[in-house]
Structures are given as C-alpha cells and as structure tokens.
Short mmCIF file of C-alpha atoms in Angstrom, two decimals:
data_model
loop_
_atom_site.label_atom_id
_atom_site.label_comp_id
_atom_site.label_asym_id
_atom_site.label_seq_id
_atom_site.Cartn_x
_atom_site.Cartn_y
_atom_site.Cartn_z
CA MET A 1 -8.94 -17.95 39.64
CA GLY A 2 -8.80 -20.09 36.56
CA GLY A 3 -11.74 -20.31 34.21
CA SER A 4 -13.47 -23.04 32.28
CA ALA A 5 -11.68 -25.03 29.61
CA ASP A 6 -13.44 -23.03 26.86
CA GLN A 7 -12.49 -19.72 28.49
CA ILE A 8 -8.86 -20.76 28.77
CA ARG A 9 -8.76 -21.98 25.15
CA PHE A 10 -10.23 -18.67 23.95
CA GLN A 11 -7.78 -16.72 26.11
CA ASP A 12 -4.85 -18.78 24.83
CA ALA A 13 -5.95 -18.06 21.24
CA ILE A 14 -6.02 -14.30 21.88
CA LEU A 15 -2.60 -14.32 23.53
CA GLU A 16 -1.13 -16.53 20.81
CA ALA A 17 -2.39 -14.09 18.16
CA ILE A 18 -0.50 -11.36 20.00
CA PHE A 19 2.67 -13.44 20.51
CA GLN A 20 2.87 -14.00 16.75
CA ARG A 21 3.42 -10.28 16.31
CA PHE A 22 6.68 -10.34 18.28
CA THR A 23 9.99 -12.07 17.74
CA LYS A 24 10.46 -12.66 21.48
CA HIS A 25 7.94 -13.93 24.02
CA SER A 26 9.23 -11.52 26.65
CA GLU A 27 8.68 -8.53 24.33
CA ALA A 28 5.04 -9.52 23.91
CA ILE A 29 4.54 -9.88 27.66
CA SER A 30 6.05 -6.46 28.25
CA ASP A 31 3.92 -4.85 25.58
CA ILE A 32 0.69 -6.47 26.86
CA SER A 33 1.44 -5.24 30.38
CA LYS A 34 1.69 -1.68 29.06
CA VAL A 35 -1.49 -1.98 27.01
CA LEU A 36 -3.51 -3.35 29.96
CA ASP A 37 -1.65 -1.25 32.54
CA LEU A 38 -0.88 -4.37 34.58
CA THR A 39 2.32 -5.80 36.02
CA VAL A 40 4.35 -8.36 34.09
CA ASN A 41 3.52 -10.93 36.79
CA ALA A 42 -0.20 -10.26 36.26
CA ILE A 43 0.21 -10.93 32.55
CA TYR A 44 2.08 -14.19 33.22
CA ARG A 45 -0.81 -15.32 35.44
CA ARG A 46 -3.14 -14.81 32.49
CA VAL A 47 -0.74 -16.64 30.18
CA ARG A 48 -0.69 -19.61 32.56
CA GLY A 49 -4.50 -19.55 32.80
CA GLU A 50 -4.46 -18.80 36.53
CA THR A 51 -6.38 -15.56 35.85
CA ILE A 52 -9.00 -15.06 33.15
CA LEU A 53 -8.99 -11.95 30.96
CA SER A 54 -11.97 -9.75 31.75
CA PRO A 55 -14.34 -8.69 28.94
CA ASP A 56 -12.86 -5.18 29.07
CA GLU A 57 -9.32 -6.55 28.80
CA ILE A 58 -10.31 -8.71 25.83
CA LYS A 59 -11.83 -5.64 24.14
CA ILE A 60 -8.71 -3.53 24.78
CA LEU A 61 -6.38 -6.22 23.41
CA ALA A 62 -8.54 -6.92 20.35
CA LEU A 63 -8.71 -3.23 19.43
CA HIS A 64 -5.05 -2.50 20.14
CA TYR A 65 -3.63 -5.52 18.28
CA ASN A 66 -6.34 -5.54 15.60
CA ILE A 67 -7.48 -9.09 16.40
CA SER A 68 -10.71 -10.48 14.97
CA LEU A 69 -12.55 -12.14 17.86
CA ASP A 70 -15.01 -13.65 15.36
CA GLY A 71 -12.09 -15.39 13.69
CA LEU A 72 -11.10 -16.96 17.01
CA LEU A 73 -14.62 -17.98 17.96
CA VAL A 74 -15.65 -19.49 14.62
CA ASP A 75 -13.71 -22.67 13.81
CA ASP A 76 -14.41 -22.63 10.09
CA GLN A 77 -11.80 -22.19 7.34
CA THR A 78 -14.50 -20.79 5.04
CA TYR A 79 -15.02 -17.89 7.45
CA VAL A 80 -12.48 -15.17 6.58
CA PRO A 81 -12.19 -12.05 8.77
CA PHE A 82 -10.92 -8.87 7.08
CA ASN A 83 -9.88 -5.52 8.47
CA TYR A 84 -11.06 -2.37 6.69
CA PHE A 85 -9.64 0.88 7.99
CA PRO A 86 -12.32 3.32 6.68
CA LEU A 87 -14.95 1.52 8.79
CA ILE A 88 -12.83 1.97 11.90
CA LYS A 89 -11.80 5.55 11.16
CA PRO A 90 -13.52 7.18 8.16
CA ILE A 91 -11.13 9.19 6.01
CA LYS A 92 -11.88 12.87 6.56
CA SER A 93 -8.69 14.29 5.14
CA ILE A 94 -5.76 13.37 2.93
CA LEU A 95 -3.69 13.30 6.12
CA ASP A 96 -5.85 10.44 7.48
CA TYR A 97 -5.07 8.31 4.43
CA LEU A 98 -1.35 9.06 4.49
CA GLU A 99 -1.06 8.31 8.20
CA ASN A 100 -2.81 4.98 7.74
CA MET A 101 -0.53 4.12 4.81
CA ARG A 102 2.54 5.03 6.86
CA ASP A 103 1.34 2.96 9.82
CA ASP A 104 0.67 -0.09 7.63
CA LEU A 105 4.16 0.15 6.13
CA LEU A 106 5.73 0.45 9.57
CA LYS A 107 3.90 -2.67 10.74
CA ILE A 108 5.26 -4.57 7.75
CA THR A 109 8.82 -3.35 8.26
CA SER A 110 8.64 -4.43 11.91
CA LEU A 111 8.23 -8.04 10.74
CA PRO A 112 11.49 -9.99 10.38
CA ASP A 113 12.68 -10.78 6.84
CA ALA A 114 9.44 -9.54 5.29
CA MET A 115 9.16 -9.80 1.51
CA LEU A 116 6.51 -7.79 -0.33
CA TYR A 117 4.75 -9.19 -3.42
CA TYR A 118 2.77 -6.57 -5.34
CA ALA A 119 0.51 -7.10 -8.37
CA SER A 120 -1.44 -4.17 -9.72
CA ALA A 121 -3.25 -2.79 -12.76
CA GLU A 122 -1.81 0.62 -11.85
CA ILE A 123 1.63 1.65 -10.69
CA PRO A 124 1.90 1.27 -6.88
CA ILE A 125 1.13 4.60 -5.23
CA PHE A 126 4.49 4.73 -3.43
CA TYR A 127 6.36 5.48 -6.66
CA TYR A 128 4.44 8.69 -7.24
CA ALA A 129 6.18 9.99 -4.11
CA TYR A 130 9.35 10.38 -6.19
CA PHE A 131 7.52 13.33 -7.77
CA PRO A 132 5.33 14.98 -5.08
CA GLU A 133 3.22 16.81 -7.68
CA LEU A 134 2.09 13.44 -9.07
CA MET A 135 1.34 12.08 -5.62
CA SER A 136 -0.57 15.25 -4.79
CA PHE A 137 -2.68 14.91 -7.94
CA LYS A 138 -3.52 11.24 -7.28
CA LEU A 139 -4.56 12.05 -3.72
CA TYR A 140 -6.67 14.95 -4.98
CA VAL A 141 -8.50 12.69 -7.46
CA TRP A 142 -9.29 10.15 -4.74
CA ALA A 143 -10.26 12.89 -2.31
CA ILE A 144 -12.97 14.29 -4.56
CA THR A 145 -14.19 11.03 -6.13
CA VAL A 146 -13.84 8.32 -3.44
CA TRP A 147 -13.61 10.06 -0.07
CA LYS A 148 -15.72 13.08 -1.15
CA LEU A 149 -13.90 15.43 1.20
CA ASP A 150 -15.94 18.55 1.81
CA TYR A 151 -12.97 20.90 2.01
CA LEU A 152 -12.03 20.02 -1.59
CA LYS A 153 -15.54 20.13 -3.02
CA ASP A 154 -15.70 22.23 -6.21
CA ARG A 155 -12.02 23.10 -5.80
CA LYS A 156 -9.70 22.85 -8.80
CA PHE A 157 -6.33 21.16 -8.44
CA GLU A 158 -3.36 23.35 -7.62
CA SER A 159 0.26 22.60 -6.81
CA ASN A 160 0.04 23.87 -3.22
CA LEU A 161 -2.83 21.53 -2.33
CA LEU A 162 -0.99 19.58 0.39
CA THR A 163 -0.03 20.81 3.83
CA SER A 164 3.57 20.71 5.03
CA LYS A 165 2.70 17.79 7.32
CA GLU A 166 1.21 15.82 4.41
CA LYS A 167 4.31 16.51 2.31
CA MET A 168 6.55 15.27 5.14
CA LEU A 169 4.46 12.10 5.41
CA ILE A 170 4.86 11.44 1.68
CA GLU A 171 8.65 11.69 2.07
CA GLU A 172 8.49 9.33 5.06
CA ILE A 173 6.34 6.84 3.15
CA LEU A 174 8.79 6.74 0.25
CA ALA A 175 11.72 6.29 2.65
CA ILE A 176 9.98 3.36 4.34
CA TYR A 177 9.00 1.73 1.06
CA ARG A 178 12.54 2.02 -0.27
CA LYS A 179 13.67 -0.09 2.71
CA MET A 180 11.22 -2.89 1.88
CA PRO A 181 12.39 -5.58 -0.59
CA SER A 182 9.65 -6.30 -3.09
CA ILE A 183 8.77 -8.46 -6.07
CA GLU A 184 6.34 -6.62 -8.34
CA PHE A 185 4.23 -7.48 -11.38
CA TRP A 186 3.32 -4.71 -13.83
CA SER A 187 1.57 -4.54 -17.18
CA LEU A 188 1.98 -2.08 -20.06
CA ASN A 189 -1.17 -0.31 -18.83
CA ILE A 190 0.45 0.59 -15.52
CA PHE A 191 0.40 4.36 -16.22
CA ASP A 192 -2.79 4.58 -18.29
CA ASN A 193 -5.13 5.50 -15.47
CA THR A 194 -3.05 8.43 -14.26
CA LEU A 195 -2.33 9.79 -17.75
CA ASN A 196 -6.04 9.57 -18.61
CA GLN A 197 -6.94 11.40 -15.39
CA ILE A 198 -4.51 14.23 -16.17
CA GLU A 199 -5.94 14.58 -19.68
CA TYR A 200 -9.53 14.46 -18.40
CA PHE A 201 -8.98 17.19 -15.83
CA ALA A 202 -7.12 19.26 -18.42
CA TYR A 203 -10.04 18.95 -20.85
CA MET A 204 -12.54 19.81 -18.08
CA ASN A 205 -10.48 22.85 -17.07
CA GLY A 206 -9.92 21.29 -13.65
CA PHE A 207 -6.60 23.01 -12.90
CA VAL A 208 -6.05 26.42 -11.31
CA ASP A 209 -2.92 26.88 -13.41
CA PRO A 210 -3.38 25.78 -17.07
CA GLU A 211 0.32 24.80 -17.16
CA THR A 212 -0.12 22.17 -14.43
CA PRO A 213 -1.32 19.26 -16.63
CA LEU A 214 1.75 19.56 -18.82
CA GLN A 215 3.99 19.67 -15.74
CA LEU A 216 2.30 16.51 -14.42
CA SER A 217 2.76 14.67 -17.71
CA LEU A 218 6.41 15.69 -17.86
CA ALA A 219 6.83 14.41 -14.29
CA ALA A 220 5.25 11.10 -15.36
CA GLU A 221 7.77 10.92 -18.21
CA LYS A 222 10.64 11.47 -15.76
CA LEU A 223 9.19 8.85 -13.42
CA VAL A 224 9.17 6.27 -16.22
CA ALA A 225 12.84 7.04 -16.90
CA HIS A 226 13.70 6.69 -13.23
CA LEU A 227 11.82 3.41 -12.85
CA ARG A 228 13.77 2.06 -15.81
CA GLU A 229 16.95 2.71 -13.82
CA VAL A 230 15.41 1.17 -10.71
CA ALA A 231 14.57 -2.00 -12.64
CA LYS A 232 18.02 -2.08 -14.23
CA SER A 233 19.82 -1.81 -10.88
CA GLY A 234 17.50 -4.17 -8.99
CA HIS A 235 17.33 -1.64 -6.13
CA LYS A 236 14.90 1.11 -5.15
CA LEU A 237 17.13 4.02 -6.07
CA LEU A 238 16.76 7.66 -5.15
CA LEU A 239 16.32 10.06 -8.03
CA GLY A 240 19.60 10.50 -9.87
CA ASP A 241 21.29 7.63 -8.03
CA THR A 242 23.14 5.08 -10.15
CA GLY A 243 24.39 2.90 -7.30
CA ASP A 244 22.58 0.22 -5.34
CA SER A 245 20.89 2.28 -2.64
CA GLY A 246 17.53 1.08 -1.38
CA SER A 247 16.24 -2.43 -0.86
CA ALA A 248 16.17 -5.23 -3.41
CA PHE A 249 13.63 -4.90 -6.23
CA GLU A 250 12.47 -7.51 -8.74
CA LEU A 251 10.14 -6.45 -11.53
CA TYR A 252 8.15 -8.78 -13.78
CA HIS A 253 6.04 -8.05 -16.83
CA ASN A 254 2.71 -9.84 -16.93
CA GLU A 255 -0.12 -9.18 -19.42
CA MET A 256 -2.03 -12.41 -18.76
CA ILE A 257 -3.69 -11.54 -15.46
CA PHE A 258 -5.65 -8.33 -14.87
CA THR A 259 -6.03 -7.75 -11.15
CA ASN A 260 -6.83 -5.13 -8.58
CA ASN A 261 -4.05 -4.01 -6.25
CA THR A 262 -3.01 -7.18 -4.43
CA VAL A 263 -0.22 -7.13 -1.87
CA PHE A 264 1.16 -10.20 -0.13
CA VAL A 265 3.58 -9.95 2.79
CA LYS A 266 5.65 -13.11 3.32
CA ASN A 267 7.58 -13.46 6.58
CA PRO A 268 8.38 -16.05 9.26
CA LEU A 269 5.92 -14.66 11.85
CA LYS A 270 2.70 -14.03 9.94
CA ASP A 271 1.70 -13.68 6.31
CA ILE A 272 -0.67 -10.85 5.40
CA VAL A 273 -2.79 -10.12 2.35
CA PHE A 274 -3.88 -6.61 1.38
CA SER A 275 -6.42 -6.18 -1.43
CA SER A 276 -7.88 -2.96 -2.77
CA TYR A 277 -11.54 -2.46 -1.97
CA CYS A 278 -13.20 0.70 -3.25
CA ASN A 279 -9.77 1.76 -4.51
CA PRO A 280 -7.56 3.23 -3.11
CA ASN A 281 -8.73 1.73 0.19
CA PHE A 282 -7.54 -1.74 1.26
CA ILE A 283 -8.91 -4.66 3.20
CA SER A 284 -6.44 -6.99 4.91
CA THR A 285 -6.40 -10.43 6.47
CA GLU A 286 -3.99 -12.84 8.15
CA HIS A 287 -6.28 -15.83 7.56
CA SER A 288 -3.99 -18.79 6.89
CA GLY A 289 -6.13 -20.20 4.08
CA ILE A 290 -6.22 -16.89 2.21
CA THR A 291 -2.52 -16.15 2.69
CA ALA A 292 -1.52 -19.63 1.51
CA HIS A 293 -3.76 -19.35 -1.55
CA CYS A 294 -2.43 -15.87 -2.32
CA PHE A 295 1.19 -17.03 -2.13
CA GLU A 296 0.45 -19.89 -4.56
CA TRP A 297 -1.26 -17.39 -6.85
CA PHE A 298 1.81 -15.14 -6.88
CA MET A 299 4.11 -18.09 -7.57
CA ASP A 300 1.92 -19.07 -10.51
CA ILE A 301 2.01 -15.51 -11.87
CA LYS A 302 5.78 -15.43 -11.49
CA ASP A 303 6.15 -18.59 -13.57
CA LYS A 304 4.12 -16.95 -16.34
CA SER A 305 5.84 -13.54 -16.25
CA THR A 306 8.94 -12.05 -17.84
CA LEU A 307 11.72 -10.73 -15.61
CA LEU A 308 12.53 -7.08 -16.34
CA SER A 309 15.03 -6.25 -13.62
CA HIS A 310 18.77 -6.89 -13.39
CA ASN A 311 20.26 -8.26 -16.66
CA SER A 312 17.06 -8.62 -18.70
CA SER A 313 17.92 -5.61 -20.86
CA ARG A 314 16.04 -6.59 -24.04
CA HIS A 315 12.70 -7.21 -22.30
CA ARG A 316 13.21 -4.23 -19.98
CA ASP A 317 13.92 -1.81 -22.84
CA ARG A 318 10.88 -3.02 -24.77
CA PHE A 319 8.66 -2.54 -21.71
CA PHE A 320 9.88 0.92 -20.70
CA ASP A 321 10.12 2.15 -24.29
CA SER A 322 6.42 1.41 -24.55
CA LEU A 323 5.69 3.35 -21.35
CA ALA A 324 7.83 6.24 -22.61
CA ARG A 325 5.83 6.38 -25.85
CA LYS A 326 2.61 6.52 -23.86
CA THR A 327 3.79 9.44 -21.73
CA LYS A 328 5.05 11.26 -24.84
CA SER A 329 1.67 10.78 -26.52
CA SER A 330 -0.04 12.11 -23.40
CA ILE A 331 2.19 15.20 -23.44
CA ASN A 332 1.23 15.82 -27.06
CA ARG A 333 -2.49 15.42 -26.35
CA ILE A 334 -2.33 17.76 -23.36
CA THR A 335 -0.53 20.36 -25.46
CA GLN A 336 -3.31 20.04 -28.04
CA ILE A 337 -6.00 20.36 -25.34
CA ALA A 338 -4.33 23.53 -24.06
CA GLU A 339 -4.42 25.04 -27.54
CA GLU A 340 -8.10 24.12 -27.96
CA LEU A 341 -8.99 25.72 -24.61
CA LYS A 342 -7.23 28.92 -25.62
CA GLN A 343 -9.40 29.12 -28.71
CA ASP A 344 -12.66 28.66 -26.79
#
C-alpha cells in the first residue's frame, strides 16, 4: 500500500540519496535489494511509492549508506549534517584508524572522475607511507596523545611498533592514493610539526633505540627529495621512479592562508568535504551549500598560489630547497641532542 504524500516524499529523498552514489540506476536497485534482503521487484515497488519503507528498513539504509535522516527532514540550508567516524566506532587501535582511512579512500575512488583538492598546514599523511618508519611514528604520536590507546600507554616508540596487517594496510593506502589525481596546497611549514615531534621525543628519551630519531629525520630528508621529483613530474611516483607512474599531481605553494586539513572531492555524482576535527580525525559532509562554498574557497586559494609542479622549476627549487634546509637542521639538532643525552 502507498503512504501519505509526506511519507512518499521522505522515502523518495532517501532513495535519491542512495541513487546518487551509483552511476547506474539498476546498480543502486540491485545493491538496495541485497542490503534489505528483498527482491528487486520489491525494491521497485518502494521506488514507485506503491510500498512504504518500514522504520527498520529506513534505519538499515541510513546506517549502511551513511545517510543523515536529519538532513532530509530539516529543510534548512543553515542546518549542516556531518559524519564523524570516532562517534560511530571509537578508535581502539591503530588498525581501526587505518581501516577507516582505507575505506574512505575506496569510497572516493569509486566515484567517477573524482578530483581531490587538499589544503593542509602539515604534509598529507599519505606521503609518510613512502617511508613506513615515518608513518609508524606519526601513528604512534596520535595513538598516545589523541586516541590514548591503553596498549601503548607508557611505551616508548620502536621500529617494530606496527603489526604485519597494519603495515599491509599502509601499503594499500599509498597504492590507492597514488591512483587519485589531486591538486594540493602546501606551505613552507609543511614538515615542521613532524620534525618538532621527532626532536621532542628524542629530547624526552622517548625512543627504545637512541638511533631511531636520527633514522626518522634522515627518512624525512629522503621524503623531501622524493616529493621534489613528484612535483617535477606532475605524477605520484614510486620511490626511485623517474617516469610518469601514478595519477596526476598539481602542487601549489601558498603562505597566505593557514588552515586545518581540508579535503574537497569534486566529481559528477556528489561533492564531499572532509575537514580535520581533533586532528587527525575528520568530519565529512555532502551538504550542497558547504561543498559549493568549499569549492569556491579552493578556487580562490588557487588564484593566490604559486604553481610548483611541472615546469615551474625556479619556484619549485626555492620551495624544496627550503624544506631540505629544515630537515638538515633537524638532523643536526638531533645529533646534538644525542650527544647531550650521552653526557647525562
């Protein structure tokens, strides 16, 4: 039986939100039938409004497709629904965070012709995956300061911190990110946070092996050199690759706008905004007003930024030479810290 006009409108809004996630209408119908464990004909009856979705079915669809029912019920452009993963599934291990990151990337890559815009005060986490020891250290810092994971409480950092499954996920995350074309905006402070963290933990004797901080700083130096080549080629290269492997990459230098990690996904089906909240966690929204505003914001930043990739050799060399000097200075300070600790 059909429902009231309001029920049908609400049902249509839920189904339309799901259809937008698929390139073909038939694919959406098939997927909904699997999620609700109903026949395709039963789903078509709901699409036509001949049958009304039950409260349980609405709940199942909203949870599975991550749909904000409040956003559908409240007709107000000033009301902006956001998704925040830690509230749905609190992070209890590094594996939880990596799996969520991998799943978010897979959702983005499933969208047709998706372009990623990324502005950040710190180098995007994906690039640390080129050097697993750096990625491991960043995850360790977040684990003890943000997530407060019990199994790492009072534990110093060591190179064998991650499990084999976590290491495999890091490799998978880098592989996925390399397939995603992106336009990114960095400042000269992009490495400062990580270098300062390495120095701080070195000074506080926070490493099991006293040689580890120097190894991390040397890895950061190598990462800067690799990213210079990535910017030069305009592609997300593998280490040591001088060709054009990986997806397209545009890098811009911007010192005018200091921002948290802001990611905008532009594609024909649905635009998405991710913004760091209690870094390194993210909130996300598909709200049309927010996504439109974010895209305009990125276009404005682009107009006020300097292109570093492709043929912009003079600006690129100036930028990466500065980063190289910072990593070299960090290496020198860590060497000095090590000598001071030996004397204590």
